[in-house]
XYZ file of C-alpha atoms in Angstrom:
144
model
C 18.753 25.434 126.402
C 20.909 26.071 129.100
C 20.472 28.632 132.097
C 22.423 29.512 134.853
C 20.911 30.331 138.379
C 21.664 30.121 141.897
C 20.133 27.429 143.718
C 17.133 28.100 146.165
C 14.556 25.265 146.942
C 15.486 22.787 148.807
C 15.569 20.781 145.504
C 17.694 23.001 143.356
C 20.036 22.986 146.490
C 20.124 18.637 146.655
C 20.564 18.476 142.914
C 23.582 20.893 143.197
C 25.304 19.258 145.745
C 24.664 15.979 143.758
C 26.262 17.130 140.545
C 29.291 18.276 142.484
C 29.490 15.277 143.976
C 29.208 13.378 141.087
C 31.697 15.029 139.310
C 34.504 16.110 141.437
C 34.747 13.130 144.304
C 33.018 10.327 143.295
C 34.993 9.148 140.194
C 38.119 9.417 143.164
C 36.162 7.218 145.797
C 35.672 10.455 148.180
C 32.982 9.994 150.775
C 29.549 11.880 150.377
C 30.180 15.488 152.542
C 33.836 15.890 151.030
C 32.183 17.975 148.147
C 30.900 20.483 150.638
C 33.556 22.768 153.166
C 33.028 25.154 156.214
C 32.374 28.479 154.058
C 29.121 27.047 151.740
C 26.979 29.777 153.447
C 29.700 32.865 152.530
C 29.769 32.404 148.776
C 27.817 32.666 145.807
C 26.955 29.468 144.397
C 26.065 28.708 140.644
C 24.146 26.250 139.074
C 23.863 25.164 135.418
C 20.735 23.467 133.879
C 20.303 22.324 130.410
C 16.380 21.362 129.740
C 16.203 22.008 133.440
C 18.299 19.074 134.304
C 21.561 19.694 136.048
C 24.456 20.413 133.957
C 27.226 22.002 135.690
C 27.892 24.030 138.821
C 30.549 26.612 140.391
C 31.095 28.317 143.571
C 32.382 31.934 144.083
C 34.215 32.767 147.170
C 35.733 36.074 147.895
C 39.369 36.245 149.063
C 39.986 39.963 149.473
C 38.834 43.028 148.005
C 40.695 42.505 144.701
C 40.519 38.671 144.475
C 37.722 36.002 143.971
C 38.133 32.459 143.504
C 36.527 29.537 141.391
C 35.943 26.496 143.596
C 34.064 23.353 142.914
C 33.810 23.911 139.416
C 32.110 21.028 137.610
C 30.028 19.906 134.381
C 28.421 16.474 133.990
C 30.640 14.355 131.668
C 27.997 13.859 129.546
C 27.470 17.105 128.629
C 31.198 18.657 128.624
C 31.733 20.342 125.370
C 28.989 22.455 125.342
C 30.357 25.376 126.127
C 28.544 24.996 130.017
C 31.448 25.723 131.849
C 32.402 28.762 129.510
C 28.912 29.601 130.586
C 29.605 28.944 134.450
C 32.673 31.160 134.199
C 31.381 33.701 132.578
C 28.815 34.788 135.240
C 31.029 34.151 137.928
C 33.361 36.535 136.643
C 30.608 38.655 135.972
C 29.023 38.655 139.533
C 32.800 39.049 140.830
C 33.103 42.246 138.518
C 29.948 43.364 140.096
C 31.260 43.085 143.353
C 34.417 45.212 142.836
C 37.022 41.953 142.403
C 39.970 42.649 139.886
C 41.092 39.543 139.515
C 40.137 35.953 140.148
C 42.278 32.632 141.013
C 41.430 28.936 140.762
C 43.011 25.627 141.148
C 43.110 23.911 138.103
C 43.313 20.072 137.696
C 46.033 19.218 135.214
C 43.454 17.598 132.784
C 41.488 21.005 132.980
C 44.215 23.616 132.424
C 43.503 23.271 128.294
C 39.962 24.192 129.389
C 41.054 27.655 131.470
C 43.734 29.067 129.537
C 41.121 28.820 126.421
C 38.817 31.024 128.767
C 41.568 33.912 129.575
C 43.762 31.705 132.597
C 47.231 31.869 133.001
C 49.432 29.204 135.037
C 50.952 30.735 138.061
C 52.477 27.614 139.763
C 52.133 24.368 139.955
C 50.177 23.744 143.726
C 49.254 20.687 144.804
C 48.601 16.588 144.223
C 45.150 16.204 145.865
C 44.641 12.574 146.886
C 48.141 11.625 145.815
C 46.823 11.894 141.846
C 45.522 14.894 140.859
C 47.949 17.758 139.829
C 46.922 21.335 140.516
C 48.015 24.253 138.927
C 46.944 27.566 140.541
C 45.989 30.251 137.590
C 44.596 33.862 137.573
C 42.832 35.910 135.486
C 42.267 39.709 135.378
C 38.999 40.606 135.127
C 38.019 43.782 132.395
């Protein structure tokens, strides 16, 4: 069974910040820290568990009035193809809803574009190569 939540303990919080880390800069040789930035305490910040064990995560941040943004979107490899970060997305564009956003944006790695457009995303441009290897590829979505 999978849930979604936002983290609160002081546990929930370390096992977060562990999955992210463990999926998006670890497998690139990125120092602990580089999965966290200066705005964690302005966004909304979700966290999937499947048999209570971490499973994915996503953070919401809040560009403008019209626009929120995906960030740090992640599911543990062993568990992708569950439909947990259909899951993810779906409350985050459900709390962004809530909050009066129209649309929101994300930055897509190239092997994860597949994943978004089957969730709604378009391709708006092709960004940038983070760490010299990873192709982003910025794409929106207009929330209904």
């Amino acid at each position: 069974m999978v849930r979604i939540i936002e983290p609160n303990t002081p546990q929930e919080w370390n096992a977060y910040y562990q999955l992210r880390y463990d999926t998006l800069r670890k497998p690139w040789n990125q120092p602990p820290g580089s999965e966290k930035d200066e705005i964690e305490d302005q966004c909304i910040h979700l966290f999937a568990l499947s048999n209570d064990a971490p499973a994915g995560v996503c953070r919401i941040q809040y560009n403008s009035a019209d626009e929120a943004q995906v960030r740090f979107m992640g599911v543990d490899a062993q568990l992708r193809g569950q439909k947990i970060g259909h899951r993810l997305l779906q409350e985050a564009e459900k709390i962004a809803m809530q909050n009066g956003r129209k649309y929101m944006t994300l930055q897509a790695r190239e092997e994860a574009v597949k994943f978004y457009e089957s969730a709604g995303y378009s391709i708006v441009e092709k960004t940038f190569l983070m760490w010299g290897t990873i192709q982003h590829f910025r794409m929106n979505k207009t929330l209904k």
